[in-house]
Amino acid sequence: MALLVRRALRHLSRVSDVLFRHTLLEREITIFDDDVFLTSYPRSGNTWTRFLVGNFVNPSEPVTFLNVERLVPDMYKTADWVLRRRPRPRVLKSHECFDARYRRVIYIVRDPRDVAISNYHWEMKLRSVPEGCPIEEFVPLWMSGKFWRRIGSWADHVNSWLATRQGHDGFIMMRYEDLQANPQRELARVAEFMGMDPDVQRINRAIELSSAANMRKMEETQGRKWVATFHTRSDKPFVRKAASGGWRTVLPEKTVAYMEAHWGAIMKQLGYALSSEVEKDAPVATHAGQ
């Protein structure tokens, strides 16, 4: 018990350091008690979840890259006065680490080995990482929080939420891999969490509209008009392979070992098997996502 307490205090100490680094602008938005926050570390499947939830909640208006900021707003891309005018209850995208004001949170988590790869390609798309940069050089810098200083590292972010909210009312955790494997079940969980009827036909339609193929098709014609990507490299897609387990064929063994040495405990807590426990020929799961 004493060990668990020390670990929790250590995690909270690191989280407090991250919180103090936040800018006021990004944390001081108007928040209502009935808001639902789709929260995750960057490149963990948040955009796919926005499309899924948006298509479920708004069946009469399919989500596109042109209307997603209105239907499921990104709190970083939308002015507070605009957000205050959105119909309630609002569903908002957030990458914030623990915030006690968030009363209802759907927390999306993804295998950090795949998150690292997705961030690697995203930073190239943003031009903050040069083409050809070895991924084994990128990963340690990314793990240090260099690219997301405001919210800290993946482990900081995950621990900030799980140490404070897991098992409490108003919080559910959803693994990206589970969403891929059984989107019907996971979207039904989300619907019930939001107090909505998990209608099967409505869920299936939301899944179809949010497929990787459909999102890629929309990105081809709308990506240059979407606030999140209009300024980025057009030769690098936002919606990539949409796969889980890609780290097995992309990351060098030394890089995987480095990640697991630092984050192995939290990975196992979340149900992610370490490389020594994973068969090398295990299949790579594919669905919609980032």
PDB file of C-alpha atoms in Angstrom:
ATOM      1  CA  MET A   1       0.000   0.000   0.000  1.00  0.00           C
ATOM      2  CA  ALA A   2       2.820   2.388   0.892  1.00  0.00           C
ATOM      3  CA  LEU A   3       4.410   1.753  -2.510  1.00  0.00           C
ATOM      4  CA  LEU A   4       1.141   2.558  -4.284  1.00  0.00           C
ATOM      5  CA  VAL A   5       0.774   5.776  -2.300  1.00  0.00           C
ATOM      6  CA  ARG A   6       4.337   6.842  -3.152  1.00  0.00           C
ATOM      7  CA  ARG A   7       3.715   6.129  -6.839  1.00  0.00           C
ATOM      8  CA  ALA A   8       0.468   8.112  -6.796  1.00  0.00           C
ATOM      9  CA  LEU A   9       2.154  11.065  -5.095  1.00  0.00           C
ATOM     10  CA  ARG A  10       5.019  10.941  -7.587  1.00  0.00           C
ATOM     11  CA  HIS A  11       2.570  10.949 -10.499  1.00  0.00           C
ATOM     12  CA  LEU A  12       0.596  13.850  -9.001  1.00  0.00           C
ATOM     13  CA  SER A  13       3.800  15.807  -8.463  1.00  0.00           C
ATOM     14  CA  ARG A  14       4.748  15.405 -12.121  1.00  0.00           C
ATOM     15  CA  VAL A  15       1.228  16.321 -13.198  1.00  0.00           C
ATOM     16  CA  SER A  16       1.292  19.497 -11.098  1.00  0.00           C
ATOM     17  CA  ASP A  17       4.499  20.519 -12.864  1.00  0.00           C
ATOM     18  CA  VAL A  18       2.751  20.094 -16.201  1.00  0.00           C
ATOM     19  CA  LEU A  19      -0.326  22.013 -15.069  1.00  0.00           C
ATOM     20  CA  PHE A  20       1.731  25.019 -14.022  1.00  0.00           C
ATOM     21  CA  ARG A  21       3.227  25.143 -17.521  1.00  0.00           C
ATOM     22  CA  HIS A  22      -0.186  25.549 -19.137  1.00  0.00           C
ATOM     23  CA  THR A  23      -1.086  28.879 -20.649  1.00  0.00           C
ATOM     24  CA  LEU A  24      -4.180  30.554 -19.258  1.00  0.00           C
ATOM     25  CA  LEU A  25      -5.750  30.979 -22.681  1.00  0.00           C
ATOM     26  CA  GLU A  26      -6.040  27.258 -23.330  1.00  0.00           C
ATOM     27  CA  ARG A  27      -7.319  26.268 -19.893  1.00  0.00           C
ATOM     28  CA  GLU A  28      -9.596  29.188 -19.079  1.00  0.00           C
ATOM     29  CA  ILE A  29     -12.500  28.444 -21.388  1.00  0.00           C
ATOM     30  CA  THR A  30     -16.073  28.533 -20.173  1.00  0.00           C
ATOM     31  CA  ILE A  31     -16.966  25.032 -18.995  1.00  0.00           C
ATOM     32  CA  PHE A  32     -20.460  23.780 -18.207  1.00  0.00           C
ATOM     33  CA  ASP A  33     -21.312  20.829 -15.974  1.00  0.00           C
ATOM     34  CA  ASP A  34     -23.030  18.969 -18.819  1.00  0.00           C
ATOM     35  CA  ASP A  35     -20.072  19.240 -21.228  1.00  0.00           C
ATOM     36  CA  VAL A  36     -18.632  15.973 -22.509  1.00  0.00           C
ATOM     37  CA  PHE A  37     -14.895  16.081 -23.223  1.00  0.00           C
ATOM     38  CA  LEU A  38     -13.239  13.733 -25.706  1.00  0.00           C
ATOM     39  CA  THR A  39      -9.820  13.816 -24.111  1.00  0.00           C
ATOM     40  CA  SER A  40      -6.601  12.138 -25.190  1.00  0.00           C
ATOM     41  CA  TYR A  41      -2.908  12.560 -25.740  1.00  0.00           C
ATOM     42  CA  PRO A  42      -2.304  13.840 -29.286  1.00  0.00           C
ATOM     43  CA  ARG A  43      -2.454  11.232 -32.058  1.00  0.00           C
ATOM     44  CA  SER A  44      -4.367   8.668 -30.013  1.00  0.00           C
ATOM     45  CA  GLY A  45      -7.491   8.525 -32.166  1.00  0.00           C
ATOM     46  CA  ASN A  46      -9.273  11.670 -31.008  1.00  0.00           C
ATOM     47  CA  THR A  47     -10.274  12.797 -34.501  1.00  0.00           C
ATOM     48  CA  TRP A  48     -11.763   9.412 -35.381  1.00  0.00           C
ATOM     49  CA  THR A  49     -13.681   9.469 -32.093  1.00  0.00           C
ATOM     50  CA  ARG A  50     -14.953  12.977 -32.893  1.00  0.00           C
ATOM     51  CA  PHE A  51     -16.323  11.692 -36.193  1.00  0.00           C
ATOM     52  CA  LEU A  52     -17.882   8.617 -34.576  1.00  0.00           C
ATOM     53  CA  VAL A  53     -19.530  10.530 -31.743  1.00  0.00           C
ATOM     54  CA  GLY A  54     -20.499  13.421 -34.001  1.00  0.00           C
ATOM     55  CA  ASN A  55     -22.141  11.111 -36.519  1.00  0.00           C
ATOM     56  CA  PHE A  56     -23.995   9.327 -33.732  1.00  0.00           C
ATOM     57  CA  VAL A  57     -25.186  12.465 -31.946  1.00  0.00           C
ATOM     58  CA  ASN A  58     -26.046  14.331 -35.177  1.00  0.00           C
ATOM     59  CA  PRO A  59     -27.518  11.672 -37.500  1.00  0.00           C
ATOM     60  CA  SER A  60     -29.115  14.279 -39.769  1.00  0.00           C
ATOM     61  CA  GLU A  61     -25.781  15.973 -40.586  1.00  0.00           C
ATOM     62  CA  PRO A  62     -22.839  13.693 -41.415  1.00  0.00           C
ATOM     63  CA  VAL A  63     -19.539  14.921 -39.998  1.00  0.00           C
ATOM     64  CA  THR A  64     -16.955  16.205 -42.475  1.00  0.00           C
ATOM     65  CA  PHE A  65     -13.686  18.081 -42.117  1.00  0.00           C
ATOM     66  CA  LEU A  66     -15.664  21.210 -43.020  1.00  0.00           C
ATOM     67  CA  ASN A  67     -18.220  20.987 -40.206  1.00  0.00           C
ATOM     68  CA  VAL A  68     -16.462  18.999 -37.470  1.00  0.00           C
ATOM     69  CA  GLU A  69     -15.353  22.193 -35.705  1.00  0.00           C
ATOM     70  CA  ARG A  70     -18.999  23.172 -35.373  1.00  0.00           C
ATOM     71  CA  LEU A  71     -20.431  19.768 -34.468  1.00  0.00           C
ATOM     72  CA  VAL A  72     -17.646  18.539 -32.165  1.00  0.00           C
ATOM     73  CA  PRO A  73     -15.480  21.627 -31.585  1.00  0.00           C
ATOM     74  CA  ASP A  74     -11.759  21.559 -30.940  1.00  0.00           C
ATOM     75  CA  MET A  75     -11.365  23.851 -27.920  1.00  0.00           C
ATOM     76  CA  TYR A  76      -8.013  25.055 -29.293  1.00  0.00           C
ATOM     77  CA  LYS A  77      -9.395  26.075 -32.682  1.00  0.00           C
ATOM     78  CA  THR A  78     -12.634  27.755 -31.603  1.00  0.00           C
ATOM     79  CA  ALA A  79     -13.064  31.037 -29.730  1.00  0.00           C
ATOM     80  CA  ASP A  80     -14.683  30.811 -26.303  1.00  0.00           C
ATOM     81  CA  TRP A  81     -17.533  33.141 -27.286  1.00  0.00           C
ATOM     82  CA  VAL A  82     -18.336  30.796 -30.166  1.00  0.00           C
ATOM     83  CA  LEU A  83     -18.156  27.744 -27.922  1.00  0.00           C
ATOM     84  CA  ARG A  84     -20.543  29.347 -25.435  1.00  0.00           C
ATOM     85  CA  ARG A  85     -23.161  29.591 -28.185  1.00  0.00           C
ATOM     86  CA  ARG A  86     -23.028  25.915 -29.107  1.00  0.00           C
ATOM     87  CA  PRO A  87     -26.121  23.847 -28.225  1.00  0.00           C
ATOM     88  CA  ARG A  88     -25.824  21.989 -24.951  1.00  0.00           C
ATOM     89  CA  PRO A  89     -24.750  19.488 -23.929  1.00  0.00           C
ATOM     90  CA  ARG A  90     -21.586  20.211 -25.891  1.00  0.00           C
ATOM     91  CA  VAL A  91     -19.113  17.552 -26.980  1.00  0.00           C
ATOM     92  CA  LEU A  92     -15.624  19.067 -27.067  1.00  0.00           C
ATOM     93  CA  LYS A  93     -12.195  17.851 -28.102  1.00  0.00           C
ATOM     94  CA  SER A  94      -9.406  18.341 -25.581  1.00  0.00           C
ATOM     95  CA  HIS A  95      -5.783  17.306 -25.189  1.00  0.00           C
ATOM     96  CA  GLU A  96      -5.541  18.687 -21.660  1.00  0.00           C
ATOM     97  CA  CYS A  97      -4.097  16.642 -18.847  1.00  0.00           C
ATOM     98  CA  PHE A  98      -6.197  16.400 -15.680  1.00  0.00           C
ATOM     99  CA  ASP A  99      -8.605  19.284 -15.203  1.00  0.00           C
ATOM    100  CA  ALA A 100     -10.945  19.096 -12.219  1.00  0.00           C
ATOM    101  CA  ARG A 101     -13.534  21.222 -14.038  1.00  0.00           C
ATOM    102  CA  TYR A 102     -14.219  18.453 -16.552  1.00  0.00           C
ATOM    103  CA  ARG A 103     -17.280  16.725 -15.131  1.00  0.00           C
ATOM    104  CA  ARG A 104     -17.759  14.176 -17.936  1.00  0.00           C
ATOM    105  CA  VAL A 105     -14.751  12.727 -19.713  1.00  0.00           C
ATOM    106  CA  ILE A 106     -14.346  10.076 -22.395  1.00  0.00           C
ATOM    107  CA  TYR A 107     -10.632   9.353 -22.161  1.00  0.00           C
ATOM    108  CA  ILE A 108      -9.072   7.772 -25.249  1.00  0.00           C
ATOM    109  CA  VAL A 109      -5.809   5.908 -24.780  1.00  0.00           C
ATOM    110  CA  ARG A 110      -3.622   4.161 -27.359  1.00  0.00           C
ATOM    111  CA  ASP A 111      -0.509   1.991 -27.305  1.00  0.00           C
ATOM    112  CA  PRO A 112       2.302   4.567 -26.937  1.00  0.00           C
ATOM    113  CA  ARG A 113       4.493   2.662 -29.386  1.00  0.00           C
ATOM    114  CA  ASP A 114       1.915   3.386 -32.093  1.00  0.00           C
ATOM    115  CA  VAL A 115       1.311   6.905 -30.753  1.00  0.00           C
ATOM    116  CA  ALA A 116       5.026   7.592 -31.218  1.00  0.00           C
ATOM    117  CA  ILE A 117       4.862   6.582 -34.894  1.00  0.00           C
ATOM    118  CA  SER A 118       1.764   8.681 -35.502  1.00  0.00           C
ATOM    119  CA  ASN A 119       3.394  11.705 -33.848  1.00  0.00           C
ATOM    120  CA  TYR A 120       6.534  11.152 -35.928  1.00  0.00           C
ATOM    121  CA  HIS A 121       4.563  11.491 -39.163  1.00  0.00           C
ATOM    122  CA  TRP A 122       2.460  14.363 -37.786  1.00  0.00           C
ATOM    123  CA  GLU A 123       5.552  16.383 -36.893  1.00  0.00           C
ATOM    124  CA  MET A 124       6.850  15.815 -40.421  1.00  0.00           C
ATOM    125  CA  LYS A 125       3.523  17.025 -41.784  1.00  0.00           C
ATOM    126  CA  LEU A 126       3.927  20.132 -39.609  1.00  0.00           C
ATOM    127  CA  ARG A 127       7.499  20.542 -40.933  1.00  0.00           C
ATOM    128  CA  SER A 128       8.904  20.516 -37.392  1.00  0.00           C
ATOM    129  CA  VAL A 129      10.796  17.301 -38.139  1.00  0.00           C
ATOM    130  CA  PRO A 130      12.814  17.065 -41.370  1.00  0.00           C
ATOM    131  CA  GLU A 131      12.107  14.383 -43.932  1.00  0.00           C
ATOM    132  CA  GLY A 132      14.357  11.414 -43.346  1.00  0.00           C
ATOM    133  CA  CYS A 133      14.872  12.016 -39.631  1.00  0.00           C
ATOM    134  CA  PRO A 134      15.543   8.567 -38.121  1.00  0.00           C
ATOM    135  CA  ILE A 135      12.612   7.515 -35.979  1.00  0.00           C
ATOM    136  CA  GLU A 136      15.015   6.146 -33.353  1.00  0.00           C
ATOM    137  CA  GLU A 137      16.267   9.716 -32.864  1.00  0.00           C
ATOM    138  CA  PHE A 138      12.773  11.170 -32.764  1.00  0.00           C
ATOM    139  CA  VAL A 139      11.270   8.850 -30.147  1.00  0.00           C
ATOM    140  CA  PRO A 140      13.440   9.826 -27.121  1.00  0.00           C
ATOM    141  CA  LEU A 141      12.801  13.516 -27.826  1.00  0.00           C
ATOM    142  CA  TRP A 142       9.076  12.874 -28.165  1.00  0.00           C
ATOM    143  CA  MET A 143       9.034  10.845 -24.943  1.00  0.00           C
ATOM    144  CA  SER A 144      10.652  13.754 -23.102  1.00  0.00           C
ATOM    145  CA  GLY A 145       7.660  15.933 -23.984  1.00  0.00           C
ATOM    146  CA  LYS A 146       9.676  18.182 -26.293  1.00  0.00           C
ATOM    147  CA  PHE A 147       6.980  18.345 -28.955  1.00  0.00           C
ATOM    148  CA  TRP A 148       4.070  18.827 -26.538  1.00  0.00           C
ATOM    149  CA  ARG A 149       5.666  20.783 -23.698  1.00  0.00           C
ATOM    150  CA  ARG A 150       2.350  22.235 -22.584  1.00  0.00           C
ATOM    151  CA  ILE A 151       0.846  18.850 -21.722  1.00  0.00           C
ATOM    152  CA  GLY A 152       3.963  16.837 -20.959  1.00  0.00           C
ATOM    153  CA  SER A 153       4.715  13.302 -22.057  1.00  0.00           C
ATOM    154  CA  TRP A 154       2.302  10.503 -22.917  1.00  0.00           C
ATOM    155  CA  ALA A 155       2.900   8.902 -19.508  1.00  0.00           C
ATOM    156  CA  ASP A 156       2.374  12.215 -17.685  1.00  0.00           C
ATOM    157  CA  HIS A 157      -0.915  12.697 -19.498  1.00  0.00           C
ATOM    158  CA  VAL A 158      -2.261   9.193 -18.928  1.00  0.00           C
ATOM    159  CA  ASN A 159      -1.248   9.135 -15.278  1.00  0.00           C
ATOM    160  CA  SER A 160      -2.815  12.546 -14.669  1.00  0.00           C
ATOM    161  CA  TRP A 161      -6.248  11.193 -15.613  1.00  0.00           C
ATOM    162  CA  LEU A 162      -6.081   7.633 -14.352  1.00  0.00           C
ATOM    163  CA  ALA A 163      -4.632   8.573 -10.964  1.00  0.00           C
ATOM    164  CA  THR A 164      -7.409  11.079 -10.338  1.00  0.00           C
ATOM    165  CA  ARG A 165     -10.526   9.898 -12.180  1.00  0.00           C
ATOM    166  CA  GLN A 166     -10.409   6.198 -13.040  1.00  0.00           C
ATOM    167  CA  GLY A 167     -13.245   4.350 -11.338  1.00  0.00           C
ATOM    168  CA  HIS A 168     -15.143   7.554 -10.578  1.00  0.00           C
ATOM    169  CA  ASP A 169     -18.471   8.737 -11.961  1.00  0.00           C
ATOM    170  CA  GLY A 170     -18.302  10.915 -15.040  1.00  0.00           C
ATOM    171  CA  PHE A 171     -15.270   9.151 -16.497  1.00  0.00           C
ATOM    172  CA  ILE A 172     -14.824   6.285 -18.917  1.00  0.00           C
ATOM    173  CA  MET A 173     -11.622   5.118 -20.543  1.00  0.00           C
ATOM    174  CA  MET A 174     -11.679   3.756 -24.075  1.00  0.00           C
ATOM    175  CA  ARG A 175      -8.717   2.060 -25.702  1.00  0.00           C
ATOM    176  CA  TYR A 176      -8.167   2.855 -29.369  1.00  0.00           C
ATOM    177  CA  GLU A 177      -7.489  -0.814 -29.998  1.00  0.00           C
ATOM    178  CA  ASP A 178     -10.824  -1.836 -28.465  1.00  0.00           C
ATOM    179  CA  LEU A 179     -12.572   0.754 -30.602  1.00  0.00           C
ATOM    180  CA  GLN A 180     -10.979  -0.815 -33.659  1.00  0.00           C
ATOM    181  CA  ALA A 181     -11.810  -4.366 -32.631  1.00  0.00           C
ATOM    182  CA  ASN A 182     -15.434  -3.719 -31.681  1.00  0.00           C
ATOM    183  CA  PRO A 183     -16.614  -0.206 -32.592  1.00  0.00           C
ATOM    184  CA  GLN A 184     -20.269  -1.163 -32.044  1.00  0.00           C
ATOM    185  CA  ARG A 185     -19.658  -2.110 -28.425  1.00  0.00           C
ATOM    186  CA  GLU A 186     -17.465   0.886 -27.653  1.00  0.00           C
ATOM    187  CA  LEU A 187     -19.792   3.409 -29.285  1.00  0.00           C
ATOM    188  CA  ALA A 188     -22.690   1.864 -27.355  1.00  0.00           C
ATOM    189  CA  ARG A 189     -20.690   2.468 -24.148  1.00  0.00           C
ATOM    190  CA  VAL A 190     -20.224   6.087 -25.167  1.00  0.00           C
ATOM    191  CA  ALA A 191     -23.929   6.485 -25.940  1.00  0.00           C
ATOM    192  CA  GLU A 192     -24.949   5.106 -22.554  1.00  0.00           C
ATOM    193  CA  PHE A 193     -22.362   7.291 -20.824  1.00  0.00           C
ATOM    194  CA  MET A 194     -23.932  10.311 -22.528  1.00  0.00           C
ATOM    195  CA  GLY A 195     -27.425   9.213 -21.511  1.00  0.00           C
ATOM    196  CA  MET A 196     -28.476   8.322 -25.055  1.00  0.00           C
ATOM    197  CA  ASP A 197     -30.166   5.241 -26.474  1.00  0.00           C
ATOM    198  CA  PRO A 198     -27.494   2.969 -28.040  1.00  0.00           C
ATOM    199  CA  ASP A 199     -29.618   2.324 -31.115  1.00  0.00           C
ATOM    200  CA  VAL A 200     -27.891  -0.329 -33.243  1.00  0.00           C
ATOM    201  CA  GLN A 201     -28.838   1.149 -36.615  1.00  0.00           C
ATOM    202  CA  ARG A 202     -27.725   4.592 -35.543  1.00  0.00           C
ATOM    203  CA  ILE A 203     -24.425   3.209 -34.248  1.00  0.00           C
ATOM    204  CA  ASN A 204     -23.746   1.239 -37.432  1.00  0.00           C
ATOM    205  CA  ARG A 205     -24.442   4.281 -39.592  1.00  0.00           C
ATOM    206  CA  ALA A 206     -22.054   6.397 -37.501  1.00  0.00           C
ATOM    207  CA  ILE A 207     -19.357   3.743 -37.909  1.00  0.00           C
ATOM    208  CA  GLU A 208     -19.876   3.567 -41.678  1.00  0.00           C
ATOM    209  CA  LEU A 209     -19.727   7.339 -42.080  1.00  0.00           C
ATOM    210  CA  SER A 210     -16.551   7.442 -39.972  1.00  0.00           C
ATOM    211  CA  SER A 211     -14.674   4.705 -41.821  1.00  0.00           C
ATOM    212  CA  ALA A 212     -11.023   5.226 -42.717  1.00  0.00           C
ATOM    213  CA  ALA A 213     -11.870   5.069 -46.419  1.00  0.00           C
ATOM    214  CA  ASN A 214     -14.546   7.737 -46.097  1.00  0.00           C
ATOM    215  CA  MET A 215     -12.339   9.989 -43.976  1.00  0.00           C
ATOM    216  CA  ARG A 216      -9.463   9.675 -46.461  1.00  0.00           C
ATOM    217  CA  LYS A 217     -11.786  10.526 -49.334  1.00  0.00           C
ATOM    218  CA  MET A 218     -13.018  13.624 -47.512  1.00  0.00           C
ATOM    219  CA  GLU A 219      -9.480  14.656 -46.596  1.00  0.00           C
ATOM    220  CA  GLU A 220      -8.499  14.649 -50.281  1.00  0.00           C
ATOM    221  CA  THR A 221     -11.043  17.366 -51.073  1.00  0.00           C
ATOM    222  CA  GLN A 222     -11.379  19.125 -47.708  1.00  0.00           C
ATOM    223  CA  GLY A 223      -7.946  18.872 -46.077  1.00  0.00           C
ATOM    224  CA  ARG A 224      -6.753  22.220 -47.457  1.00  0.00           C
ATOM    225  CA  LYS A 225      -9.813  23.902 -45.945  1.00  0.00           C
ATOM    226  CA  TRP A 226      -9.696  22.300 -42.484  1.00  0.00           C
ATOM    227  CA  VAL A 227      -8.240  24.519 -39.793  1.00  0.00           C
ATOM    228  CA  ALA A 228      -6.060  21.709 -38.411  1.00  0.00           C
ATOM    229  CA  THR A 229      -4.320  20.867 -41.692  1.00  0.00           C
ATOM    230  CA  PHE A 230      -4.618  23.744 -44.169  1.00  0.00           C
ATOM    231  CA  HIS A 231      -1.152  25.013 -43.211  1.00  0.00           C
ATOM    232  CA  THR A 232       0.560  21.607 -43.249  1.00  0.00           C
ATOM    233  CA  ARG A 233       2.253  19.534 -45.954  1.00  0.00           C
ATOM    234  CA  SER A 234      -0.330  18.313 -48.458  1.00  0.00           C
ATOM    235  CA  ASP A 235       1.836  15.350 -49.494  1.00  0.00           C
ATOM    236  CA  LYS A 236       1.552  13.878 -45.989  1.00  0.00           C
ATOM    237  CA  PRO A 237      -1.944  12.543 -45.184  1.00  0.00           C
ATOM    238  CA  PHE A 238      -3.630  13.243 -41.866  1.00  0.00           C
ATOM    239  CA  VAL A 239      -5.558   9.964 -41.942  1.00  0.00           C
ATOM    240  CA  ARG A 240      -2.766   7.443 -42.367  1.00  0.00           C
ATOM    241  CA  LYS A 241      -2.784   3.635 -42.131  1.00  0.00           C
ATOM    242  CA  ALA A 242      -5.300   3.650 -39.285  1.00  0.00           C
ATOM    243  CA  ALA A 243      -3.683   0.562 -37.792  1.00  0.00           C
ATOM    244  CA  SER A 244      -2.750  -0.879 -34.417  1.00  0.00           C
ATOM    245  CA  GLY A 245       0.441  -2.798 -33.804  1.00  0.00           C
ATOM    246  CA  GLY A 246       2.411  -1.113 -36.559  1.00  0.00           C
ATOM    247  CA  TRP A 247       5.238  -0.531 -34.090  1.00  0.00           C
ATOM    248  CA  ARG A 248       6.232  -4.188 -34.491  1.00  0.00           C
ATOM    249  CA  THR A 249       7.429  -3.566 -38.049  1.00  0.00           C
ATOM    250  CA  VAL A 250       8.378   0.129 -37.827  1.00  0.00           C
ATOM    251  CA  LEU A 251      10.245   0.699 -34.565  1.00  0.00           C
ATOM    252  CA  PRO A 252      13.780  -0.660 -34.108  1.00  0.00           C
ATOM    253  CA  GLU A 253      14.122  -3.181 -31.271  1.00  0.00           C
ATOM    254  CA  LYS A 254      16.329  -0.807 -29.277  1.00  0.00           C
ATOM    255  CA  THR A 255      13.702   1.926 -29.523  1.00  0.00           C
ATOM    256  CA  VAL A 256      10.964  -0.422 -28.341  1.00  0.00           C
ATOM    257  CA  ALA A 257      13.168  -1.542 -25.450  1.00  0.00           C
ATOM    258  CA  TYR A 258      13.844   2.089 -24.519  1.00  0.00           C
ATOM    259  CA  MET A 259      10.128   2.906 -24.447  1.00  0.00           C
ATOM    260  CA  GLU A 260       9.239  -0.170 -22.447  1.00  0.00           C
ATOM    261  CA  ALA A 261      12.025   0.460 -19.943  1.00  0.00           C
ATOM    262  CA  HIS A 262      10.533   3.868 -19.178  1.00  0.00           C
ATOM    263  CA  TRP A 263       6.810   3.253 -19.602  1.00  0.00           C
ATOM    264  CA  GLY A 264       6.421  -0.505 -19.285  1.00  0.00           C
ATOM    265  CA  ALA A 265       4.539  -0.376 -15.982  1.00  0.00           C
ATOM    266  CA  ILE A 266       1.778   1.966 -17.179  1.00  0.00           C
ATOM    267  CA  MET A 267       1.598   0.104 -20.507  1.00  0.00           C
ATOM    268  CA  LYS A 268       0.949  -3.188 -18.735  1.00  0.00           C
ATOM    269  CA  GLN A 269      -1.593  -1.501 -16.472  1.00  0.00           C
ATOM    270  CA  LEU A 270      -3.487  -0.485 -19.607  1.00  0.00           C
ATOM    271  CA  GLY A 271      -3.296  -3.990 -21.052  1.00  0.00           C
ATOM    272  CA  TYR A 272      -0.521  -3.443 -23.592  1.00  0.00           C
ATOM    273  CA  ALA A 273       1.769  -6.460 -23.754  1.00  0.00           C
ATOM    274  CA  LEU A 274       5.485  -5.758 -23.816  1.00  0.00           C
ATOM    275  CA  SER A 275       7.557  -6.866 -26.801  1.00  0.00           C
ATOM    276  CA  SER A 276       8.802  -9.955 -24.974  1.00  0.00           C
ATOM    277  CA  GLU A 277       5.171 -11.046 -24.632  1.00  0.00           C
ATOM    278  CA  VAL A 278       4.114 -10.311 -28.221  1.00  0.00           C
ATOM    279  CA  GLU A 279       4.532 -12.767 -31.084  1.00  0.00           C
ATOM    280  CA  LYS A 280       6.614 -11.197 -33.870  1.00  0.00           C
ATOM    281  CA  ASP A 281       4.170 -12.401 -36.523  1.00  0.00           C
ATOM    282  CA  ALA A 282       1.082 -11.082 -34.723  1.00  0.00           C
ATOM    283  CA  PRO A 283      -1.358  -9.419 -37.147  1.00  0.00           C
ATOM    284  CA  VAL A 284      -1.676  -5.663 -37.410  1.00  0.00           C
ATOM    285  CA  ALA A 285      -5.254  -4.474 -36.806  1.00  0.00           C
ATOM    286  CA  THR A 286      -6.676  -1.893 -39.177  1.00  0.00           C
ATOM    287  CA  HIS A 287      -9.629   0.463 -38.928  1.00  0.00           C
ATOM    288  CA  ALA A 288     -10.294   4.175 -38.976  1.00  0.00           C
ATOM    289  CA  GLY A 289      -8.056   6.538 -37.052  1.00  0.00           C
ATOM    290  CA  GLN A 290      -4.831   8.491 -37.186  1.00  0.00           C
TER     291      GLN A 290
END
